[in-house]
Short mmCIF file of C-alpha atoms in Angstrom, two decimals:
data_model
loop_
_atom_site.label_atom_id
_atom_site.label_comp_id
_atom_site.label_asym_id
_atom_site.label_seq_id
_atom_site.Cartn_x
_atom_site.Cartn_y
_atom_site.Cartn_z
CA MET X 1 8.18 -19.57 -5.26
CA GLU X 2 10.94 -22.08 -5.91
CA ALA X 3 13.64 -19.39 -6.25
CA VAL X 4 13.09 -17.84 -2.79
CA PRO X 5 16.45 -17.82 -0.97
CA GLN X 6 16.77 -19.72 2.28
CA ASP X 7 17.12 -16.61 4.42
CA CYS X 8 14.59 -14.45 2.65
CA PRO X 9 13.70 -11.61 5.05
CA GLY X 10 10.18 -11.50 3.64
CA THR X 11 8.85 -9.34 0.85
CA SER X 12 7.20 -6.86 3.18
CA SER X 13 10.20 -6.53 5.51
CA ALA X 14 12.29 -3.34 5.68
CA GLN X 15 15.22 -5.44 4.50
CA ALA X 16 13.40 -6.67 1.41
CA GLY X 17 15.79 -6.61 -1.50
CA ARG X 18 18.52 -5.12 0.63
CA GLY X 19 19.63 -7.98 2.85
CA ALA X 20 22.75 -10.05 2.23
CA SER X 21 20.63 -13.08 1.42
CA CYS X 22 18.81 -11.15 -1.30
CA GLN X 23 21.88 -11.18 -3.55
CA GLY X 24 21.15 -13.24 -6.60
CA CYS X 25 17.45 -13.63 -5.91
CA PRO X 26 15.40 -13.04 -9.07
CA ASN X 27 12.97 -10.90 -7.08
CA GLN X 28 15.65 -8.65 -5.60
CA ARG X 29 14.96 -5.65 -7.78
CA LEU X 30 11.24 -5.92 -7.21
CA CYS X 31 11.64 -6.05 -3.45
CA ALA X 32 14.20 -3.26 -3.32
CA SER X 33 11.83 -1.01 -5.27
CA GLY X 34 9.34 -1.34 -2.45
CA ALA X 35 6.82 -3.20 -4.56
CA GLY X 36 6.78 -5.97 -1.99
CA ALA X 37 5.48 -3.62 0.66
CA ALA X 38 2.49 -2.69 -1.47
CA PRO X 39 -0.78 -4.46 -0.62
CA ASP X 40 -0.96 -7.88 -2.17
CA PRO X 41 -3.45 -7.81 -5.07
CA ALA X 42 -4.53 -11.26 -3.99
CA VAL X 43 -6.28 -9.73 -0.96
CA GLU X 44 -8.72 -7.96 -3.25
CA GLU X 45 -9.14 -11.03 -5.47
CA ILE X 46 -9.90 -13.13 -2.42
CA ARG X 47 -12.36 -10.56 -1.13
CA ALA X 48 -14.24 -10.86 -4.41
CA LYS X 49 -14.15 -14.66 -4.25
CA MET X 50 -15.38 -14.67 -0.65
CA ARG X 51 -18.48 -12.64 -1.52
CA THR X 52 -20.37 -15.89 -1.95
CA VAL X 53 -19.34 -17.07 1.53
CA LYS X 54 -21.70 -15.95 4.29
CA HIS X 55 -19.77 -16.94 7.43
CA LYS X 56 -16.08 -17.63 7.96
CA ILE X 57 -14.88 -19.34 11.13
CA LEU X 58 -11.24 -20.04 12.01
CA VAL X 59 -10.40 -22.91 14.37
CA LEU X 60 -7.20 -22.06 16.24
CA SER X 61 -5.05 -23.19 19.12
CA GLY X 62 -1.59 -22.24 20.25
CA LYS X 63 -1.07 -25.86 21.27
CA GLY X 64 -0.75 -28.97 19.13
CA GLY X 65 -2.79 -32.12 19.56
CA VAL X 66 -5.72 -30.55 21.44
CA GLY X 67 -8.34 -31.47 18.86
CA LYS X 68 -8.55 -28.59 16.36
CA SER X 69 -8.95 -30.84 13.32
CA THR X 70 -11.28 -33.16 15.20
CA PHE X 71 -13.40 -30.19 16.20
CA SER X 72 -13.29 -28.61 12.71
CA ALA X 73 -14.39 -31.88 11.11
CA HIS X 74 -17.28 -32.29 13.52
CA LEU X 75 -18.31 -28.66 13.30
CA ALA X 76 -18.50 -29.17 9.54
CA HIS X 77 -20.51 -32.40 9.91
CA GLY X 78 -22.82 -30.81 12.46
CA LEU X 79 -23.54 -27.75 10.35
CA ALA X 80 -23.99 -29.86 7.21
CA GLU X 81 -26.68 -31.99 8.87
CA ASP X 82 -29.00 -29.17 7.88
CA GLU X 83 -29.22 -30.00 4.19
CA SER X 84 -30.30 -26.50 3.32
CA LYS X 85 -26.88 -25.20 4.37
CA GLN X 86 -23.73 -25.35 2.22
CA VAL X 87 -20.63 -25.99 4.30
CA ALA X 88 -16.98 -25.86 3.30
CA LEU X 89 -13.98 -27.07 5.29
CA LEU X 90 -10.55 -25.65 4.40
CA ASP X 91 -7.50 -27.33 5.94
CA ILE X 92 -4.52 -24.96 5.97
CA ASP X 93 -2.33 -27.24 8.06
CA ILE X 94 0.17 -27.68 5.25
CA CYS X 95 2.65 -29.82 7.18
CA GLY X 96 0.19 -32.11 8.93
CA PRO X 97 -3.10 -32.20 7.03
CA SER X 98 -5.40 -34.39 9.11
CA ILE X 99 -8.73 -33.40 7.57
CA PRO X 100 -8.74 -35.77 4.55
CA LYS X 101 -8.40 -38.80 6.80
CA MET X 102 -10.95 -37.53 9.34
CA MET X 103 -13.52 -36.91 6.62
CA GLY X 104 -12.94 -40.31 5.00
CA LEU X 105 -11.41 -38.70 1.92
CA GLU X 106 -7.90 -40.13 1.95
CA GLY X 107 -6.58 -40.77 -1.51
CA GLU X 108 -8.99 -38.35 -3.18
CA GLN X 109 -7.63 -35.95 -5.74
CA VAL X 110 -8.57 -32.40 -6.58
CA HIS X 111 -10.00 -31.63 -10.02
CA GLN X 112 -9.51 -28.53 -12.08
CA SER X 113 -12.34 -26.86 -13.89
CA GLY X 114 -12.76 -23.62 -15.83
CA SER X 115 -13.69 -21.81 -12.62
CA GLY X 116 -10.77 -23.15 -10.58
CA TRP X 117 -10.10 -26.10 -8.29
CA SER X 118 -13.10 -28.12 -7.20
CA PRO X 119 -13.29 -29.05 -3.54
CA VAL X 120 -13.75 -32.71 -2.70
CA TYR X 121 -17.31 -33.39 -1.54
CA VAL X 122 -18.15 -35.59 1.43
CA GLU X 123 -21.83 -34.86 1.08
CA GLU X 124 -23.63 -32.76 -1.50
CA ASN X 125 -23.55 -29.83 0.87
CA LEU X 126 -20.12 -30.42 2.45
CA GLY X 127 -16.95 -29.72 0.47
CA VAL X 128 -13.36 -30.06 1.67
CA MET X 129 -10.01 -28.70 0.50
CA SER X 130 -6.62 -29.70 1.91
CA VAL X 131 -3.02 -29.96 0.78
CA GLY X 132 -3.51 -33.64 1.55
CA PHE X 133 -5.38 -33.98 -1.76
CA LEU X 134 -2.40 -32.61 -3.66
CA LEU X 135 0.13 -35.11 -2.34
CA GLY X 136 1.22 -38.21 -4.21
CA SER X 137 0.60 -40.39 -1.17
CA PRO X 138 -1.02 -39.71 2.24
CA ASP X 139 2.31 -40.44 3.90
CA ASP X 140 4.35 -37.86 2.03
CA ALA X 141 5.74 -35.22 4.37
CA VAL X 142 5.31 -31.60 3.30
CA ILE X 143 8.48 -29.91 4.43
CA TRP X 144 8.13 -26.34 3.24
CA ARG X 145 9.38 -23.05 4.57
CA GLY X 146 7.03 -20.16 5.27
CA PRO X 147 6.89 -18.40 1.88
CA LYS X 148 5.90 -21.58 0.05
CA LYS X 149 3.20 -22.37 2.60
CA ASN X 150 1.84 -18.84 2.26
CA GLY X 151 1.63 -19.28 -1.51
CA MET X 152 -0.43 -22.44 -1.06
CA ILE X 153 -2.85 -20.75 1.32
CA LYS X 154 -3.28 -17.89 -1.14
CA GLN X 155 -4.13 -20.39 -3.85
CA PHE X 156 -6.62 -22.19 -1.64
CA LEU X 157 -8.50 -18.97 -1.01
CA ARG X 158 -8.24 -17.51 -4.49
CA ASP X 159 -8.35 -20.47 -6.84
CA VAL X 160 -10.81 -22.89 -5.24
CA ASP X 161 -14.30 -22.72 -6.71
CA TRP X 162 -16.23 -22.75 -3.44
CA GLY X 163 -19.53 -21.55 -4.86
CA GLU X 164 -22.29 -20.22 -2.61
CA ILE X 165 -21.46 -21.20 0.96
CA ASP X 166 -23.16 -20.59 4.28
CA TYR X 167 -20.19 -21.59 6.46
CA LEU X 168 -16.47 -21.75 5.62
CA ILE X 169 -14.55 -23.43 8.42
CA VAL X 170 -10.76 -23.04 8.35
CA ASP X 171 -8.71 -25.60 10.25
CA THR X 172 -5.25 -24.30 11.18
CA PRO X 173 -2.00 -25.85 12.43
CA PRO X 174 -0.83 -25.17 15.99
CA GLY X 175 1.10 -21.95 16.65
CA THR X 176 1.04 -18.29 15.73
CA SER X 177 3.11 -18.15 12.59
CA ASP X 178 3.08 -17.98 8.80
CA GLU X 179 -0.18 -19.83 8.24
CA HIS X 180 -2.07 -17.81 10.83
CA LEU X 181 -0.72 -14.47 9.68
CA SER X 182 -1.46 -15.38 6.08
CA ILE X 183 -5.03 -16.51 6.60
CA VAL X 184 -5.82 -13.37 8.58
CA GLN X 185 -4.04 -11.17 6.04
CA TYR X 186 -5.64 -12.73 2.97
CA LEU X 187 -9.11 -12.70 4.49
CA SER X 188 -8.66 -9.22 5.96
CA ALA X 189 -10.83 -7.54 3.36
CA ALA X 190 -13.36 -10.34 3.32
CA HIS X 191 -14.29 -10.23 7.04
CA ILE X 192 -13.95 -13.23 9.33
CA ASP X 193 -16.85 -13.85 11.74
CA GLY X 194 -14.49 -15.04 14.42
CA ALA X 195 -12.21 -17.68 15.85
CA VAL X 196 -12.97 -20.75 17.92
CA ILE X 197 -10.01 -21.58 20.12
CA ILE X 198 -9.43 -25.13 21.27
CA THR X 199 -7.58 -26.14 24.40
CA THR X 200 -7.20 -28.99 26.86
CA PRO X 201 -7.48 -28.42 30.63
CA GLN X 202 -3.84 -28.55 31.63
CA GLU X 203 -1.70 -25.46 32.18
CA VAL X 204 0.88 -26.48 29.55
CA SER X 205 -1.89 -26.12 26.93
CA LEU X 206 -3.46 -23.02 28.46
CA GLN X 207 -0.20 -21.09 28.41
CA ASP X 208 0.01 -21.56 24.64
CA VAL X 209 -3.68 -20.81 24.22
CA ARG X 210 -3.34 -17.51 26.08
CA LYS X 211 -0.76 -16.56 23.45
CA GLU X 212 -3.23 -17.50 20.74
CA ILE X 213 -5.86 -15.28 22.36
CA ASN X 214 -3.32 -12.45 22.40
CA PHE X 215 -2.61 -13.13 18.74
CA CYS X 216 -6.33 -12.71 18.00
CA HIS X 217 -6.37 -9.40 19.86
CA LYS X 218 -3.24 -8.26 18.02
CA VAL X 219 -4.73 -8.94 14.59
CA LYS X 220 -8.21 -7.77 15.66
CA LEU X 221 -9.81 -11.15 15.09
CA PRO X 222 -13.06 -11.56 17.08
CA ILE X 223 -13.13 -14.57 19.37
CA ILE X 224 -16.32 -16.61 19.24
CA GLY X 225 -15.17 -18.59 22.26
CA VAL X 226 -12.98 -21.33 23.72
CA VAL X 227 -13.66 -25.07 23.67
CA GLU X 228 -12.05 -27.25 26.34
CA ASN X 229 -11.39 -30.70 24.86
CA MET X 230 -10.41 -33.89 26.67
CA SER X 231 -12.15 -32.48 29.69
CA GLY X 232 -12.56 -35.57 31.80
CA PHE X 233 -12.62 -39.23 30.79
CA ILE X 234 -15.61 -41.47 31.43
CA CYS X 235 -14.64 -45.11 31.78
CA PRO X 236 -16.81 -47.23 29.50
CA LYS X 237 -16.87 -50.01 32.12
CA CYS X 238 -17.57 -48.32 35.45
CA LYS X 239 -18.74 -44.93 34.13
CA ASN X 240 -16.51 -43.10 36.58
CA GLU X 241 -14.96 -39.81 35.53
CA SER X 242 -11.19 -39.37 35.71
CA GLN X 243 -9.20 -36.24 34.94
CA ILE X 244 -6.56 -37.35 32.46
CA PHE X 245 -5.32 -33.77 32.06
CA PRO X 246 -6.01 -32.26 35.48
CA PRO X 247 -6.88 -28.56 35.36
CA THR X 248 -4.24 -27.61 37.91
CA THR X 249 -4.77 -23.91 37.27
CA GLY X 250 -8.54 -24.02 36.86
CA GLY X 251 -8.70 -25.16 33.26
CA ALA X 252 -10.30 -23.20 30.46
CA GLU X 253 -13.03 -21.92 32.75
CA VAL X 254 -10.69 -19.82 34.88
CA MET X 255 -8.66 -18.73 31.85
CA CYS X 256 -11.82 -17.51 30.10
CA GLN X 257 -12.90 -15.58 33.17
CA ASP X 258 -9.47 -13.97 33.46
CA LEU X 259 -9.24 -13.02 29.80
CA LYS X 260 -12.95 -12.24 29.43
CA VAL X 261 -13.62 -14.57 26.51
CA PRO X 262 -16.65 -16.88 26.32
CA LEU X 263 -16.28 -20.57 27.18
CA LEU X 264 -18.31 -22.36 24.53
CA GLY X 265 -18.23 -25.71 26.27
CA LYS X 266 -16.26 -28.67 27.56
CA VAL X 267 -15.98 -31.92 25.64
CA PRO X 268 -15.09 -35.09 27.57
CA LEU X 269 -12.54 -37.55 26.26
CA ASP X 270 -14.32 -40.41 24.54
CA PRO X 271 -12.05 -43.02 22.92
CA GLN X 272 -14.65 -43.48 20.24
CA ILE X 273 -13.97 -39.98 18.95
CA GLY X 274 -10.45 -40.97 17.95
CA LYS X 275 -11.77 -44.17 16.42
CA SER X 276 -14.37 -42.34 14.33
CA CYS X 277 -11.70 -39.92 13.12
CA ASP X 278 -9.38 -42.75 12.15
CA ASN X 279 -12.25 -44.32 10.19
CA GLY X 280 -13.22 -41.04 8.56
CA GLN X 281 -16.71 -41.00 10.07
CA SER X 282 -18.76 -38.43 11.92
CA PHE X 283 -18.67 -39.21 15.63
CA LEU X 284 -21.93 -37.27 15.99
CA THR X 285 -23.80 -39.88 13.94
CA GLU X 286 -21.73 -42.91 14.98
CA VAL X 287 -22.19 -42.40 18.73
CA PRO X 288 -25.18 -40.07 19.05
CA ASP X 289 -25.76 -40.57 22.80
CA SER X 290 -22.22 -40.01 24.04
CA PRO X 291 -21.81 -37.08 26.46
CA ALA X 292 -19.16 -35.84 24.01
CA THR X 293 -21.73 -35.70 21.18
CA LEU X 294 -24.10 -33.71 23.34
CA ALA X 295 -21.31 -31.32 24.25
CA TYR X 296 -20.31 -30.90 20.59
CA ARG X 297 -23.89 -30.24 19.50
CA ASP X 298 -24.36 -27.63 22.19
CA ILE X 299 -21.15 -25.86 21.14
CA ILE X 300 -22.10 -25.99 17.44
CA GLN X 301 -25.44 -24.40 18.26
CA ARG X 302 -23.72 -21.59 20.16
CA ILE X 303 -21.43 -20.95 17.18
CA GLN X 304 -24.44 -20.81 14.85
CA ASP X 305 -26.15 -18.39 17.21
CA PHE X 306 -23.04 -16.17 17.19
CA CYS X 307 -22.93 -16.15 13.39
CA GLY X 308 -26.67 -15.53 13.16
CA LEU X 309 -26.46 -12.61 15.57
CA HIS X 310 -23.62 -11.17 13.54
CA SER X 311 -25.43 -11.37 10.21
CA SER X 312 -28.56 -9.75 11.59
CA LYS X 313 -26.40 -6.89 12.93
CA GLU X 314 -24.86 -6.50 9.48
CA GLU X 315 -28.27 -6.47 7.85
CA LYS X 316 -29.41 -3.76 10.27
CA LEU X 317 -26.39 -1.65 9.34
CA ILE X 318 -27.06 -2.08 5.63
CA SER X 319 -30.73 -1.27 5.93
CA CYS X 320 -30.08 1.92 7.97
CA MET Z 1 27.50 -14.58 13.33
CA GLU Z 2 28.02 -17.75 11.35
CA ALA Z 3 28.00 -21.05 13.26
CA THR Z 4 31.33 -22.70 12.50
CA GLN Z 5 33.10 -25.50 14.22
CA GLU Z 6 35.64 -22.99 15.50
CA THR Z 7 32.92 -21.24 17.55
CA GLY Z 8 33.36 -22.35 21.14
CA ASN Z 9 29.77 -22.62 22.23
CA LEU Z 10 28.91 -26.12 20.96
CA THR Z 11 32.34 -27.71 20.97
CA GLY Z 12 32.01 -28.70 24.63
CA ILE Z 13 28.91 -30.81 23.90
CA ARG Z 14 29.44 -34.54 23.53
CA GLN Z 15 26.12 -35.58 22.01
CA ILE Z 16 23.24 -33.66 20.41
CA ILE Z 17 19.82 -35.31 20.16
CA LEU Z 18 16.72 -33.88 18.51
CA VAL Z 19 13.20 -34.74 19.62
CA LEU Z 20 10.79 -34.68 16.69
CA SER Z 21 7.26 -35.51 15.70
CA GLY Z 22 5.25 -34.42 12.71
CA LYS Z 23 2.16 -34.22 14.88
CA GLY Z 24 1.46 -31.84 17.76
CA GLY Z 25 0.47 -32.81 21.26
CA VAL Z 26 2.11 -36.24 21.28
CA GLY Z 27 4.51 -35.46 24.11
CA LYS Z 28 7.73 -34.10 22.60
CA SER Z 29 8.36 -31.53 25.34
CA THR Z 30 7.35 -34.04 28.00
CA VAL Z 31 9.75 -36.64 26.58
CA SER Z 32 12.53 -34.04 26.25
CA THR Z 33 12.08 -33.00 29.88
CA GLU Z 34 11.84 -36.56 31.21
CA LEU Z 35 14.87 -37.58 29.20
CA ALA Z 36 16.89 -34.67 30.59
CA LEU Z 37 15.86 -35.52 34.14
CA ALA Z 38 16.70 -39.19 33.64
CA LEU Z 39 20.11 -38.37 32.21
CA ARG Z 40 20.78 -36.00 35.10
CA HIS Z 41 19.80 -38.76 37.50
CA SER Z 42 22.45 -40.98 35.94
CA GLY Z 43 25.06 -38.32 36.58
CA LYS Z 44 25.15 -36.56 33.22
CA LYS Z 45 25.26 -32.84 32.52
CA VAL Z 46 22.41 -31.92 30.18
CA GLY Z 47 21.30 -28.90 28.22
CA ILE Z 48 17.88 -28.42 26.63
CA LEU Z 49 17.40 -26.18 23.63
CA ASP Z 50 13.72 -25.38 23.14
CA VAL Z 51 13.25 -24.25 19.52
CA ASP Z 52 9.45 -24.15 19.77
CA LEU Z 53 9.14 -20.40 19.37
CA CYS Z 54 5.34 -20.21 19.30
CA GLY Z 55 4.60 -22.58 22.15
CA PRO Z 56 7.67 -22.91 24.44
CA SER Z 57 6.59 -25.43 27.08
CA ILE Z 58 9.87 -26.46 28.70
CA PRO Z 59 10.38 -23.52 31.11
CA ARG Z 60 7.11 -24.25 32.87
CA MET Z 61 7.72 -28.01 32.89
CA LEU Z 62 10.98 -27.40 34.77
CA LYS Z 63 9.44 -24.66 36.93
CA VAL Z 64 11.81 -21.94 35.70
CA GLN Z 65 9.30 -19.88 33.77
CA ASP Z 66 10.01 -16.77 35.83
CA LYS Z 67 13.75 -16.76 35.23
CA ALA Z 68 15.63 -14.56 32.79
CA VAL Z 69 18.69 -15.10 30.61
CA HIS Z 70 21.86 -13.07 30.96
CA GLN Z 71 24.56 -12.09 28.52
CA CYS Z 72 28.21 -13.01 28.78
CA ASP Z 73 31.20 -12.60 26.47
CA ASN Z 74 30.29 -15.73 24.52
CA GLY Z 75 26.62 -14.89 24.16
CA TRP Z 76 23.63 -15.90 26.26
CA VAL Z 77 24.00 -17.77 29.51
CA PRO Z 78 21.37 -20.53 29.63
CA VAL Z 79 19.06 -20.77 32.61
CA PHE Z 80 20.13 -23.36 35.17
CA VAL Z 81 17.31 -25.46 36.49
CA ASP Z 82 19.10 -26.51 39.66
CA GLN Z 83 21.73 -25.26 42.10
CA GLU Z 84 24.22 -27.89 40.96
CA GLN Z 85 23.88 -26.59 37.37
CA THR Z 86 23.39 -30.05 35.95
CA ILE Z 87 20.49 -29.05 33.66
CA SER Z 88 20.57 -25.86 31.62
CA LEU Z 89 17.85 -24.56 29.36
CA MET Z 90 17.43 -22.04 26.57
CA SER Z 91 13.98 -21.09 25.33
CA VAL Z 92 12.29 -18.13 23.69
CA GLY Z 93 10.07 -18.20 26.77
CA PHE Z 94 12.86 -16.42 28.67
CA LEU Z 95 13.01 -13.60 26.14
CA LEU Z 96 9.35 -12.58 26.36
CA GLU Z 97 8.34 -9.55 28.35
CA LYS Z 98 5.15 -11.24 29.48
CA PRO Z 99 4.48 -14.99 29.58
CA ASP Z 100 1.30 -14.67 27.52
CA GLU Z 101 2.97 -12.64 24.82
CA ALA Z 102 2.51 -14.32 21.45
CA VAL Z 103 5.53 -14.76 19.20
CA VAL Z 104 3.91 -13.97 15.89
CA TRP Z 105 6.76 -14.29 13.45
CA ARG Z 106 7.05 -15.52 9.92
CA GLY Z 107 9.60 -18.13 8.92
CA PRO Z 108 12.63 -15.92 8.15
CA LYS Z 109 12.57 -14.25 11.55
CA LYS Z 110 12.16 -17.60 13.32
CA ASN Z 111 15.08 -18.98 11.32
CA ALA Z 112 17.28 -16.10 12.43
CA LEU Z 113 16.53 -16.68 16.11
CA ILE Z 114 17.07 -20.42 15.86
CA LYS Z 115 20.50 -19.82 14.30
CA GLN Z 116 21.30 -17.53 17.22
CA PHE Z 117 20.09 -20.11 19.71
CA VAL Z 118 22.41 -22.67 18.16
CA SER Z 119 25.51 -20.50 17.93
CA ASP Z 120 25.16 -17.89 20.67
CA VAL Z 121 24.28 -19.81 23.82
CA ALA Z 122 27.26 -20.42 26.11
CA TRP Z 123 26.47 -24.04 27.06
CA GLY Z 124 29.89 -24.90 28.40
CA ASP Z 125 30.66 -28.61 28.75
CA LEU Z 126 27.66 -30.88 28.40
CA ASP Z 127 27.24 -34.64 28.02
CA TYR Z 128 23.98 -34.17 26.10
CA LEU Z 129 22.14 -31.35 24.39
CA ILE Z 130 18.48 -32.21 23.81
CA VAL Z 131 16.74 -30.12 21.17
CA ASP Z 132 12.96 -29.94 21.59
CA THR Z 133 11.09 -28.98 18.42
CA PRO Z 134 7.59 -27.68 17.68
CA PRO Z 135 4.96 -29.72 15.83
CA GLY Z 136 5.11 -29.71 12.05
CA THR Z 137 7.80 -30.14 9.44
CA SER Z 138 8.80 -26.61 8.57
CA ASP Z 139 11.14 -23.70 9.12
CA GLU Z 140 12.18 -24.51 12.68
CA HIS Z 141 13.10 -28.10 11.86
CA ILE Z 142 14.99 -27.30 8.70
CA SER Z 143 16.84 -24.40 10.33
CA ALA Z 144 17.71 -26.26 13.51
CA VAL Z 145 19.09 -29.27 11.64
CA GLU Z 146 21.05 -27.12 9.20
CA ALA Z 147 22.56 -25.08 12.01
CA LEU Z 148 23.42 -28.19 14.02
CA ARG Z 149 24.75 -30.29 11.16
CA PRO Z 150 28.41 -29.12 11.50
CA TYR Z 151 28.31 -30.48 15.06
CA LYS Z 152 27.16 -33.93 13.92
CA PRO Z 153 24.02 -34.61 15.98
CA LEU Z 154 23.70 -38.17 17.19
CA GLY Z 155 20.21 -38.45 15.74
CA ALA Z 156 16.54 -37.97 16.49
CA ILE Z 157 13.99 -39.39 18.86
CA LEU Z 158 10.59 -39.71 17.23
CA VAL Z 159 7.61 -39.29 19.48
CA THR Z 160 4.33 -40.68 18.29
CA THR Z 161 1.03 -42.10 19.53
CA PRO Z 162 -0.73 -45.32 18.56
CA GLN Z 163 -3.61 -43.51 16.86
CA ALA Z 164 -3.47 -44.15 13.15
CA ASP Z 165 -3.40 -40.58 11.96
CA LYS Z 166 -0.70 -39.60 14.45
CA GLY Z 167 1.83 -42.39 14.30
CA GLY Z 168 0.81 -44.70 11.55
CA ALA Z 169 0.67 -48.43 12.03
CA ASP Z 170 2.88 -49.08 9.02
CA GLU Z 171 6.42 -48.30 10.13
CA GLU Z 172 7.68 -48.07 6.57
CA LYS Z 173 5.30 -45.24 5.78
CA HIS Z 174 5.64 -43.14 8.93
CA PRO Z 175 5.48 -39.50 7.79
CA THR Z 176 8.04 -38.41 10.38
CA ARG Z 177 10.38 -40.99 8.94
CA ASN Z 178 10.10 -39.03 5.69
CA LEU Z 179 11.07 -35.94 7.64
CA LEU Z 180 14.16 -37.72 8.93
CA ILE Z 181 15.10 -38.83 5.44
CA PHE Z 182 14.63 -35.28 4.16
CA LEU Z 183 16.79 -33.91 6.96
CA LYS Z 184 19.30 -36.77 6.50
CA MET Z 185 19.04 -37.67 10.15
CA LYS Z 186 19.35 -41.00 11.87
CA SER Z 187 16.57 -42.11 14.18
CA CYS Z 188 17.82 -43.36 17.50
CA TYR Z 189 14.59 -44.44 19.09
CA SER Z 190 10.87 -44.05 18.83
CA VAL Z 191 8.73 -43.36 21.84
CA VAL Z 192 5.08 -44.20 21.84
CA SER Z 193 3.16 -41.82 24.11
CA PHE Z 194 -0.32 -42.36 25.47
CA ALA Z 195 0.10 -46.08 24.93
CA PHE Z 196 -1.97 -47.16 27.88
CA LEU Z 197 -4.58 -45.58 30.08
CA TYR Z 198 -6.49 -46.86 33.05
CA CYS Z 199 -9.40 -45.32 34.88
CA LYS Z 200 -9.54 -44.70 38.60
CA VAL Z 201 -12.44 -45.85 40.71
CA GLU Z 202 -14.18 -43.96 43.51
CA GLU Z 203 -12.30 -43.09 46.64
CA SER Z 204 -14.21 -45.66 48.70
CA GLU Z 205 -12.46 -48.37 46.76
CA LEU Z 206 -8.97 -46.94 47.03
CA ASP Z 207 -6.31 -49.46 47.85
CA LYS Z 208 -3.32 -49.03 50.16
CA GLN Z 209 -1.38 -47.07 47.55
CA GLY Z 210 -4.16 -44.52 47.39
CA GLN Z 211 -5.34 -45.35 43.93
CA LEU Z 212 -6.89 -48.22 42.11
CA ASN Z 213 -8.02 -48.85 38.63
CA CYS Z 214 -10.99 -50.89 37.59
CA GLY Z 215 -8.70 -52.67 35.22
CA GLN Z 216 -10.34 -51.47 32.08
CA PRO Z 217 -7.73 -50.30 29.61
CA SER Z 218 -9.18 -47.57 27.47
CA ASN Z 219 -9.33 -47.89 23.75
CA LEU Z 220 -7.12 -44.86 23.34
CA ALA Z 221 -4.45 -47.39 22.49
CA SER Z 222 -5.68 -50.20 20.34
CA SER Z 223 -2.21 -51.57 19.93
CA TYR Z 224 1.31 -50.75 20.90
CA ILE Z 225 3.47 -50.07 17.89
CA SER Z 226 7.19 -50.03 17.71
CA VAL Z 227 9.07 -48.23 14.96
CA PRO Z 228 12.60 -49.61 14.63
CA ASN Z 229 15.71 -47.50 14.10
CA THR Z 230 16.09 -46.28 10.57
CA SER Z 231 19.51 -46.64 9.08
CA LYS Z 232 21.13 -43.64 7.37
#
């Protein structure tokens, strides 16, 4: 990984091994022989590893700062409240891993065992993996180019000893780039239940989210639905609702109608959500009667229903 | 085409400023746009280079999302936001066939386009070129800084929010500061977005200005933080 040249065209590109920047790269001969274009053996290894994982959910958004990590963390907490379920949360935001802090796991380290890396456990039935656990300090910046990030994601999927899991939630960084292509590619043989796409009501977010929806269509990733975050702010003093991010073009509701994807729900902006995340606690248990908690719980139930419907369809196919 | 100092396209630019943040959604594009408008208001000629390839927000913010770029002898002609041609803009948004088209590229391809954006846009004479970046600390940032380095950028504006996991209360340990050190860039200023928020009351209690707040600052901002300039 370290020897990849700065302008590497990519091992599966038509220019692999042939480009000017390939001169002197130790992998040049390999790429030029076309080996790079062959299917990555890791895909098959990951498929085998993922056999013990019942449901895989990606949390995506074209836009940054809309609440993907917040939602992923609370989806994990919500699902793990049922102690009979095993839940895993994988943070593939390599540059800005927020999950360790949100789950109260800052400073934790990953351990190696004979069967691979062990995730860090918040509860007995909730395990977490993030690049944040591999850094020397929580404030270190991870400034990696695409190929190195892809290598890390491959390792997370192939080398982490997840065990038997009911739900694997994958938190992603904003955008439609290396990390997103890699996670879809590496899990391609293992089957992803679907993606939950997060947005905020304003058009500047929606225009990026529409691209994300198109990305899902392009890579044939089913969309479980869209969540509109920061949808209205209720003043703790006078209880009035203000629109901090006015839905000038109709918000997620109109976008979902136009693009024919389900709207899973709208979550209002509650300052206590941010506070819980900063303190590494579950907002669902800290502030159980907030309208935001009720919205989250409703959305989590709908996601569970989607996954349940999908597994019963699969069982029908197998039993036929 | 290699970007050298002999290439004409950036030699007419007096100052280059990058707008950075490790975290998404803190207001980089908003700050870039507002800064450009403020500089224009004070009589300066400004260009904006939007290197956020996956989520290019600036065209819509300046209401030029339906425009297209044209070619000239020196490369691409940037889109002018106004008749007087005081603000020009280059963004991948102008190169898409449809506005909802996703740019799904890996790092190497993004790097190639960013290099082109730096060397092949015919900016002409500008007082300031503001470079808006995407969230993260990856290909786009490394490539943009490397391509711009021969032209000696003035430095970077860091955008952050008061929330602990976004900005960090301890200025010495700010993750974006680490990015600046890695990129060997000077920080000019830090901007704290979303610092204050007030609610509005019902219409029946509107004042003469047409809005009123009940005076309750939200706890979105528990404190205002200020990150001082870092020295090189």
